[in-house]
PDB file of C-alpha atoms in Angstrom:
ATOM      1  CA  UNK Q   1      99.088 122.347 113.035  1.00 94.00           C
ATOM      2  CA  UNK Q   2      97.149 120.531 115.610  1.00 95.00           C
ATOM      3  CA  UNK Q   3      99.075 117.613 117.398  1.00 96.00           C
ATOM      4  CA  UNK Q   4      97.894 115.269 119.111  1.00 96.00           C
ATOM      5  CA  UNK Q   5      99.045 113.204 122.157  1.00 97.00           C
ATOM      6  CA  UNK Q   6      98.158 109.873 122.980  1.00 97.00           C
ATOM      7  CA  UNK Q   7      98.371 108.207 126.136  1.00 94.00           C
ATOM      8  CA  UNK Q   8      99.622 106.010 127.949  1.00 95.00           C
ATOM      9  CA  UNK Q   9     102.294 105.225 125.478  1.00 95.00           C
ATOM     10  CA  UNK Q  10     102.352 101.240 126.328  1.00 96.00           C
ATOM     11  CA  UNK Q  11      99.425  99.438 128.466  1.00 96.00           C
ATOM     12  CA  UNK Q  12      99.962  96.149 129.107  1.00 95.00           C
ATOM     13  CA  UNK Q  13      96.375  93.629 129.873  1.00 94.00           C
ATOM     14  CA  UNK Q  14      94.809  90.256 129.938  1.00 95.00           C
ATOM     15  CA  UNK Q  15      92.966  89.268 127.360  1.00 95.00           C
ATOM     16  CA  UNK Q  16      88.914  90.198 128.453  1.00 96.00           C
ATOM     17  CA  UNK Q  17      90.012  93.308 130.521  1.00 96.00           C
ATOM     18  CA  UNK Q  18      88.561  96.788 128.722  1.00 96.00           C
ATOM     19  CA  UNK Q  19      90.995  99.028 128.001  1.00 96.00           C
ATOM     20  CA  UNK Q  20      90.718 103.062 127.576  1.00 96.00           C
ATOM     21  CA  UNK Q  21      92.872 105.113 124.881  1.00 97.00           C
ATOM     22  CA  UNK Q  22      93.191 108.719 125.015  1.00 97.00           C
ATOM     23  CA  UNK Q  23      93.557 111.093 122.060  1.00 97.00           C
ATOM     24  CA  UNK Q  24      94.074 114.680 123.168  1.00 97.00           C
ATOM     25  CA  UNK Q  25      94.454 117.899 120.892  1.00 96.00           C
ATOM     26  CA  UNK Q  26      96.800 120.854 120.634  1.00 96.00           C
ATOM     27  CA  UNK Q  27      92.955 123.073 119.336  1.00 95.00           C
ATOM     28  CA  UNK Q  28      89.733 121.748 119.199  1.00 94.00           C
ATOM     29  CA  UNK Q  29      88.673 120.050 116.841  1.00 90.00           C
ATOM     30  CA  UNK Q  30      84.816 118.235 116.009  1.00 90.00           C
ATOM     31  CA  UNK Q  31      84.855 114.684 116.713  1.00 89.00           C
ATOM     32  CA  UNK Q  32      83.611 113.750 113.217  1.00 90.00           C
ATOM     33  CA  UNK Q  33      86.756 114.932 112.428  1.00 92.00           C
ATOM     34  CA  UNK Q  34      88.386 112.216 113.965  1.00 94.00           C
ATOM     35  CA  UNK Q  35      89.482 108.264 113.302  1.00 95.00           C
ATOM     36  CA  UNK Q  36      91.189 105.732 114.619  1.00 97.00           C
ATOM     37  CA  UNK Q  37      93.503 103.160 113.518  1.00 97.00           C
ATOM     38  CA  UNK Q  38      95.092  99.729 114.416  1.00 98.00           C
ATOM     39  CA  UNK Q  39      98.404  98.526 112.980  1.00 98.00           C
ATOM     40  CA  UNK Q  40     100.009  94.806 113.890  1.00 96.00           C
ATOM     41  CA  UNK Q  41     103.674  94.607 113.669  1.00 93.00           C
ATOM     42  CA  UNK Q  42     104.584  94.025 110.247  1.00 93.00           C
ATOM     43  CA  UNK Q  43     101.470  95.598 108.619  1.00 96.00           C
ATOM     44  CA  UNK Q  44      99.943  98.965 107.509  1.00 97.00           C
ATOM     45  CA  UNK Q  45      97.844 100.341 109.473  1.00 97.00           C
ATOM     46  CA  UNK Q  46      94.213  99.631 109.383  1.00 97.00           C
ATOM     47  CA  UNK Q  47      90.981 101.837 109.827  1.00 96.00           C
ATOM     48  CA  UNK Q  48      88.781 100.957 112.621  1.00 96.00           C
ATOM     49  CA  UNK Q  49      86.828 104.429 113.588  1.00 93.00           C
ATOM     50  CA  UNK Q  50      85.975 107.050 111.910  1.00 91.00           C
ATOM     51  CA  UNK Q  51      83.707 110.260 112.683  1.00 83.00           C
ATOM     52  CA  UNK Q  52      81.929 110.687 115.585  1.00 74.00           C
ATOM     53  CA  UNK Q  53      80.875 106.880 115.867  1.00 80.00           C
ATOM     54  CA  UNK Q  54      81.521 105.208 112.371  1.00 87.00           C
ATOM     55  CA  UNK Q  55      83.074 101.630 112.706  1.00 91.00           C
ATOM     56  CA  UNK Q  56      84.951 100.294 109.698  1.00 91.00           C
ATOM     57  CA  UNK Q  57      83.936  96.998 107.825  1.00 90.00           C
ATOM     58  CA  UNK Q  58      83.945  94.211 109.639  1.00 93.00           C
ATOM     59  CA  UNK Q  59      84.932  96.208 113.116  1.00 95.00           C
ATOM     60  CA  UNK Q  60      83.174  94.455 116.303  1.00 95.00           C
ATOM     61  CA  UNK Q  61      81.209  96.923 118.254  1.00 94.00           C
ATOM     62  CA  UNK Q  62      83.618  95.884 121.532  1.00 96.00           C
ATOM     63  CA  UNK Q  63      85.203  98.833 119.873  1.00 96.00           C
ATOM     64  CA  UNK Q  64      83.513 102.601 120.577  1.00 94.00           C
ATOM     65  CA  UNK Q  65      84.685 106.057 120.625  1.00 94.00           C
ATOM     66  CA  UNK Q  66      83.377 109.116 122.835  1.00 92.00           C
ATOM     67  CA  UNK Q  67      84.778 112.777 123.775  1.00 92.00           C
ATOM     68  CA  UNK Q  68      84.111 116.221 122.262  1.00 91.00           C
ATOM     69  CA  UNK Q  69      87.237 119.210 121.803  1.00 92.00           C
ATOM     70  CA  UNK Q  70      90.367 118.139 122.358  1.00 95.00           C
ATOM     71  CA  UNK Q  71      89.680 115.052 124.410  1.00 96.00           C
ATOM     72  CA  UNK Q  72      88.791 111.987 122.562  1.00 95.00           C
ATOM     73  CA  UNK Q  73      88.597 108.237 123.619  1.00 96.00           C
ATOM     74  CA  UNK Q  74      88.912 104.804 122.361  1.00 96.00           C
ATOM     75  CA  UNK Q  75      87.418 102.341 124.215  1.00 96.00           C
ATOM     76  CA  UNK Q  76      87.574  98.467 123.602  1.00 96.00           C
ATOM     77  CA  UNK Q  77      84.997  96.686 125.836  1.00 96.00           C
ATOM     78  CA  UNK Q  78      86.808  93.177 125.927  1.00 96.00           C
ATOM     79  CA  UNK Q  79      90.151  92.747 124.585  1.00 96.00           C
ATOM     80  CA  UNK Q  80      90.116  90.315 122.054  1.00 96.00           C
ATOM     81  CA  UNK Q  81      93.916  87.792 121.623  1.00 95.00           C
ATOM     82  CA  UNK Q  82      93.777  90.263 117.831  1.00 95.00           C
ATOM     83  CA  UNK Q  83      93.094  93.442 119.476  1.00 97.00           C
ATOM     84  CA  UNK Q  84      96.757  93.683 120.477  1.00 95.00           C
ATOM     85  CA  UNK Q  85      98.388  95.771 118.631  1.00 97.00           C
ATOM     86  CA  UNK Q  86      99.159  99.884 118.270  1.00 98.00           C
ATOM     87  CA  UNK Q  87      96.698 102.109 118.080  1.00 98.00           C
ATOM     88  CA  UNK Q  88      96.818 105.897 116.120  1.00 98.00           C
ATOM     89  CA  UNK Q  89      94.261 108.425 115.934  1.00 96.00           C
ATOM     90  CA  UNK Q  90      94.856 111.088 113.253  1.00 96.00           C
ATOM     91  CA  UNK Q  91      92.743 114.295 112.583  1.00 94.00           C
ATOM     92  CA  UNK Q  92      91.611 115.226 109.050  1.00 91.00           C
ATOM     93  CA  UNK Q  93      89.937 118.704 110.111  1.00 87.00           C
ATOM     94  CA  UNK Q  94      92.282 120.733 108.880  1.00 89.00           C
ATOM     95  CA  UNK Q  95      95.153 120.707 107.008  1.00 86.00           C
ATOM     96  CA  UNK Q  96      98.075 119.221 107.420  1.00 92.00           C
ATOM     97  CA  UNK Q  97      95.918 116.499 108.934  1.00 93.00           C
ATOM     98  CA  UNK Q  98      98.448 114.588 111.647  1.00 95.00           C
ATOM     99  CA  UNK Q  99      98.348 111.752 113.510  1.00 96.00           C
ATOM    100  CA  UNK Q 100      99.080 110.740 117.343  1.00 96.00           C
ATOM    101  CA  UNK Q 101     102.423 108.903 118.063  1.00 96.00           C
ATOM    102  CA  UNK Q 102     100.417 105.610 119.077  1.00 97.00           C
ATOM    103  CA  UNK Q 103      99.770 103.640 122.053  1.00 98.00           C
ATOM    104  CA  UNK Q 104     100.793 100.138 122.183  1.00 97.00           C
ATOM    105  CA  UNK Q 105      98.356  97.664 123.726  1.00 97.00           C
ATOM    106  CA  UNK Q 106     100.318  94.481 124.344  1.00 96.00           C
ATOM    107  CA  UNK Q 107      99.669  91.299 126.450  1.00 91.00           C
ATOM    108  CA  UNK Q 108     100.459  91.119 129.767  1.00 90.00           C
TER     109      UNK Q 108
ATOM    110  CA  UNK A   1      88.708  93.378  96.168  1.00 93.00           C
ATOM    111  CA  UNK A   2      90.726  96.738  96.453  1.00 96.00           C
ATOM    112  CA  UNK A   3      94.674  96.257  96.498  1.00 97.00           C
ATOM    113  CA  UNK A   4      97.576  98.769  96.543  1.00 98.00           C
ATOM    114  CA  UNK A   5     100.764  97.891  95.696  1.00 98.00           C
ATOM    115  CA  UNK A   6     104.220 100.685  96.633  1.00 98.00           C
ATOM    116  CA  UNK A   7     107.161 100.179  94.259  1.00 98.00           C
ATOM    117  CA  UNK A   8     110.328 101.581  93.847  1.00 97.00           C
ATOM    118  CA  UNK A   9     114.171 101.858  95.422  1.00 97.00           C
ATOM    119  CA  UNK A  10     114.975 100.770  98.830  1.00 96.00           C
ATOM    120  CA  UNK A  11     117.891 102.740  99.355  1.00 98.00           C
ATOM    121  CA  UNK A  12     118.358 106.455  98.322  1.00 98.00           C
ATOM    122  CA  UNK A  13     121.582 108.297  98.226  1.00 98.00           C
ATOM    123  CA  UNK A  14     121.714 111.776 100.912  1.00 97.00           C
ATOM    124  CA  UNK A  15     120.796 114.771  98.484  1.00 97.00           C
ATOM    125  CA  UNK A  16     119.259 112.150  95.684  1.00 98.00           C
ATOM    126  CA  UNK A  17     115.137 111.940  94.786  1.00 98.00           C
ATOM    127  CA  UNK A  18     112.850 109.553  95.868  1.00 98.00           C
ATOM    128  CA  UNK A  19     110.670 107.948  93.744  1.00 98.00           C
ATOM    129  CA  UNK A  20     107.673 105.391  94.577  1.00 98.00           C
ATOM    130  CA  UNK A  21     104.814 104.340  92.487  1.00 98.00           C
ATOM    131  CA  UNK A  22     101.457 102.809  94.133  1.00 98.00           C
ATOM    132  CA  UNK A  23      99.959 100.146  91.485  1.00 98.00           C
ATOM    133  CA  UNK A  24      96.381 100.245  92.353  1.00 98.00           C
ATOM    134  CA  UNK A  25      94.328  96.742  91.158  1.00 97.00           C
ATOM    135  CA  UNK A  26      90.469  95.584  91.602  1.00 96.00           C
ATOM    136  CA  UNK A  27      89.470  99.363  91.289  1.00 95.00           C
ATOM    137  CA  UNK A  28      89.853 102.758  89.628  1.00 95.00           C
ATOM    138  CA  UNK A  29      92.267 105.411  90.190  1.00 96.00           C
ATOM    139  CA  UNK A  30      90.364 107.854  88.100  1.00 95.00           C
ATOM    140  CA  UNK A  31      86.783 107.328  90.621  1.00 93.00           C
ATOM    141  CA  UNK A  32      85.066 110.431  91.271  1.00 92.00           C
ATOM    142  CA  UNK A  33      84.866 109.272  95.216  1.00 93.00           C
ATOM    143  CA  UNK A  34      88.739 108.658  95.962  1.00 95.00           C
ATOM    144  CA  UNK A  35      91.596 110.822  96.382  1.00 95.00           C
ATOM    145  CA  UNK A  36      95.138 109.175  96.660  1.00 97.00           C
ATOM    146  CA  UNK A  37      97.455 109.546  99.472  1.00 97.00           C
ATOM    147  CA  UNK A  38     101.062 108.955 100.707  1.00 98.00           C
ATOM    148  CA  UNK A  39     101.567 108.641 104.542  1.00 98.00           C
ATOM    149  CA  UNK A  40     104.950 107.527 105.925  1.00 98.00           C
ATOM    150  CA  UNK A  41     106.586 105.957 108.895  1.00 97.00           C
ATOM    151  CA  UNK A  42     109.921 105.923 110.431  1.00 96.00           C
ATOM    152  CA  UNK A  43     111.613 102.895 111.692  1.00 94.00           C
ATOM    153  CA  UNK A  44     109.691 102.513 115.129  1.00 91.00           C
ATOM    154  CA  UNK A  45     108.198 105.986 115.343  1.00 93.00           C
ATOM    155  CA  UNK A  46     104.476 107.055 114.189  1.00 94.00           C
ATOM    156  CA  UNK A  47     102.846 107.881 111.130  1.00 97.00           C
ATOM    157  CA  UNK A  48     103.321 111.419 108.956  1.00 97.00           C
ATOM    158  CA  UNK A  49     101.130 112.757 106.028  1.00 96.00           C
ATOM    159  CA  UNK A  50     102.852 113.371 103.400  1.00 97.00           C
ATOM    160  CA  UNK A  51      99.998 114.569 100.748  1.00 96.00           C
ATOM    161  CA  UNK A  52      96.915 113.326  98.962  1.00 95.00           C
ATOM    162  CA  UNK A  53      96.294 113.938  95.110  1.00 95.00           C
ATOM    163  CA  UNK A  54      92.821 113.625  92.682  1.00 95.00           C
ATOM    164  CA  UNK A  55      93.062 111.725  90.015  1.00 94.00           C
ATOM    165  CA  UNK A  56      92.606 115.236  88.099  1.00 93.00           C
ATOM    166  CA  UNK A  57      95.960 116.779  89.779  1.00 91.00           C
ATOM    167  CA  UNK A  58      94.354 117.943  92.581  1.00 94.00           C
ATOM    168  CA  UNK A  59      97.121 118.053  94.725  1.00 95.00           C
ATOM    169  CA  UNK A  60      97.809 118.586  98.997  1.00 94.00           C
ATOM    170  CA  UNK A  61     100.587 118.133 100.562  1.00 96.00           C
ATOM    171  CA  UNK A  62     102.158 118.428 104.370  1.00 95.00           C
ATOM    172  CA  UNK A  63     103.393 122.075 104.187  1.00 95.00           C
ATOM    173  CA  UNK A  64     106.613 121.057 106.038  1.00 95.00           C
ATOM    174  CA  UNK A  65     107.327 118.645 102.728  1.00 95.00           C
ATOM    175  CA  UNK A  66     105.778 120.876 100.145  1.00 92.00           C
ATOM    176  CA  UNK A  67     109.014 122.333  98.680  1.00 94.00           C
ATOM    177  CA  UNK A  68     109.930 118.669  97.917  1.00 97.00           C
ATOM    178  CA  UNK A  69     107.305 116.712  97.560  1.00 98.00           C
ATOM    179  CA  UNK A  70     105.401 115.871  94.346  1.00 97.00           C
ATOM    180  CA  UNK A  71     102.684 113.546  93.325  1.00 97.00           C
ATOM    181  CA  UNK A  72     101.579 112.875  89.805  1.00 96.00           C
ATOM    182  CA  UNK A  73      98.904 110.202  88.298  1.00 95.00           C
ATOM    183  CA  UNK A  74      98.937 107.635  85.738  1.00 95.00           C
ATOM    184  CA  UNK A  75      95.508 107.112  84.941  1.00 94.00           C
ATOM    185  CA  UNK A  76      96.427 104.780  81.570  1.00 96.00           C
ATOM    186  CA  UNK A  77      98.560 102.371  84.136  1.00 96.00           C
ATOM    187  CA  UNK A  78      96.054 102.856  86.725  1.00 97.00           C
ATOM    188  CA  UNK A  79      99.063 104.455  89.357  1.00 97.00           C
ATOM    189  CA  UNK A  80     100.194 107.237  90.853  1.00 97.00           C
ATOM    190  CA  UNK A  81     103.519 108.546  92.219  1.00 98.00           C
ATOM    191  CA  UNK A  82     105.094 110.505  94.853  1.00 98.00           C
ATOM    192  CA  UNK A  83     108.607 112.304  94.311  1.00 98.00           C
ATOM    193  CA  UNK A  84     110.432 113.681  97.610  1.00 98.00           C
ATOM    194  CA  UNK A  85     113.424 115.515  96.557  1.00 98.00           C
ATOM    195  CA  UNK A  86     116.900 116.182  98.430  1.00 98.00           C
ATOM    196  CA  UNK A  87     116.640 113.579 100.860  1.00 98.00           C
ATOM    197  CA  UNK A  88     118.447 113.471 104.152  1.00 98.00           C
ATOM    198  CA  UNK A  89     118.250 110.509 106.952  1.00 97.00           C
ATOM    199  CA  UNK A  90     115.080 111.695 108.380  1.00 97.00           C
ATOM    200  CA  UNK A  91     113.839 110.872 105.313  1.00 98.00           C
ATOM    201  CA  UNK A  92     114.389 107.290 106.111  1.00 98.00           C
ATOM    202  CA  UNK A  93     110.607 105.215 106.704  1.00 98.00           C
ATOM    203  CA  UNK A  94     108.073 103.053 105.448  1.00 98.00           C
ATOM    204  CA  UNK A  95     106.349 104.751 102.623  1.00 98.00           C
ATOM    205  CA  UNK A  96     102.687 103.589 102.424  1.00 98.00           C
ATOM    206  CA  UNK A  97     100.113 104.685  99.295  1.00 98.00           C
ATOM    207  CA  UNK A  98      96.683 104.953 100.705  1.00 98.00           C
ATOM    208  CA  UNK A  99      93.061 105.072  99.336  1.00 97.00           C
ATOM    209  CA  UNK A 100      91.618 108.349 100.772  1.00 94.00           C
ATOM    210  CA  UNK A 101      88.017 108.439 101.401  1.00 90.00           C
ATOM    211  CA  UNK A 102      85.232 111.495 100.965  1.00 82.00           C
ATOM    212  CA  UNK A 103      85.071 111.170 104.287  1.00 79.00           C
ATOM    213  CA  UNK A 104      89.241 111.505 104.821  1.00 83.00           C
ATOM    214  CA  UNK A 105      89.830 108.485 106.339  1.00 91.00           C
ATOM    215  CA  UNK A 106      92.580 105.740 104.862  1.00 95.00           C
ATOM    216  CA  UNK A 107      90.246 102.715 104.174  1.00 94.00           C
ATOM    217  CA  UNK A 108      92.873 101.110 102.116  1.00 96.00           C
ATOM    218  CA  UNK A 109      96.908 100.977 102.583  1.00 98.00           C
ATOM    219  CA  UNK A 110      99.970  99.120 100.426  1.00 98.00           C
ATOM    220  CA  UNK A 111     101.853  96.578 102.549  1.00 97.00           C
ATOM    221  CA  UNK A 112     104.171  99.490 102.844  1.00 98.00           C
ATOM    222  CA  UNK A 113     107.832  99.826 101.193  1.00 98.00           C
ATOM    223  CA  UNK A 114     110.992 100.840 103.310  1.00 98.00           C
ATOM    224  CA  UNK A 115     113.132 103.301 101.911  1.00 98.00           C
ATOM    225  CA  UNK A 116     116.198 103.986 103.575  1.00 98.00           C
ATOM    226  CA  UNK A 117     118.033 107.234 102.943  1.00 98.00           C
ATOM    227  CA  UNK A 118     122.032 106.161 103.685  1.00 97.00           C
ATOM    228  CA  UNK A 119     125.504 107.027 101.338  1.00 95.00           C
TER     229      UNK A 119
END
């Protein structure tokens, strides 16, 4: 099973500051392999990347992914007031396909 | 506009079966471009897989659930189920039915049903 960790587990930022996940593997794994998702509290979680560069529907491109093997990163250029919220990357490469334990980008 | 919709018990006895149904509206369960999923969430932790299905029966499921867990389609009610059987507290989360893409990816998710696991 490949797990992944995200870090850090909270950031806290000002609305216009850019802000850097990180998703790292257990094994490697190909980055088209990989998405990312956003979930406010109260609500499912929503898709916002998936592959190597895919944004969802209606996903502003402040939002962009990079990294190769077991290191993978979501960027967001300029946080947005609605960009706060958790954020989970999950691997569908192989099977059972998991997901991080989330960081939590709140306002500071 | 693609909804899903979880059903079923909120509270499940220790030892007892789950049993949810995802209502799927504004598209069709039986699409050759879909499979179906079930991921889950515990109060305040992260997300698990529990197992996608085909409308066919094509079934796959989290091998740490897979001597529990069943999921079965209704292609005539345009819904599909998941079963978890002999349920302890760590069973306890938010149950969510997902739309799984070719791709793998969750586009769509149910609002999510909390199912709590307690005598």
């Amino acid at each position: 099973e490949i797990v992944l960790t995200q870090s850090p587990g909270t950031l806290s930022l000002s609305p216009g500051e850019r802000v850097t996940l990180s998703c790292r593997a257990s094994q490697t794994f190909s980055s088209k392999y990989l998405a990312w998702y956003q979930q406010k509290p109260g609500q499912a979680p929503s898709l916002i990347i998936y592959g190597a560069s895919g944004r969802a529907t209606g996903i502003p491109d402040r939002f962009s992914v990079s990294g190769s093997g077991t290191d993978f990163t979501l960027t967001i250029s300029r946080l947005e007031p609605e960009d706060f919220a958790v954020y989970y990357c999950q691997q569908f490469g192989s099977s059972p396909r998991t997901f991080g334990q989330g960081t939590k980008v709140e306002i500071k | 506009q693609l909804q899903l919709q979880e059903s079923g018990p909120g509270l499940v006895k220790p030892s007892e079966t789950l049993s949810l149904t995802c209502s799927v509206s504004g598209g069709s369960i039986t699409s050759a471009y879909y499979y179906w999923g079930w991921i889950r969430q515990p109060p305040g932790k992260g997300l698990d897989w529990i197992g996608d299905m085909f409308y066919s029966g094509i079934t796959y499921y989290n091998p740490s659930l897979k001597s529990r867990v069943s999921m079965a389609v209704d292609t005539s009610n345009n819904q599909f189920s998941l079963k978890l059987t002999s349920v302890t507290a760590a069973d306890t989360a938010v149950y969510y039915c997902a739309r799984r893409t070719s791709g793998s990816t969750y586009d769509y998710w149910g609002q999510g049903t909390l199912v709590t696991v307690s005598s």
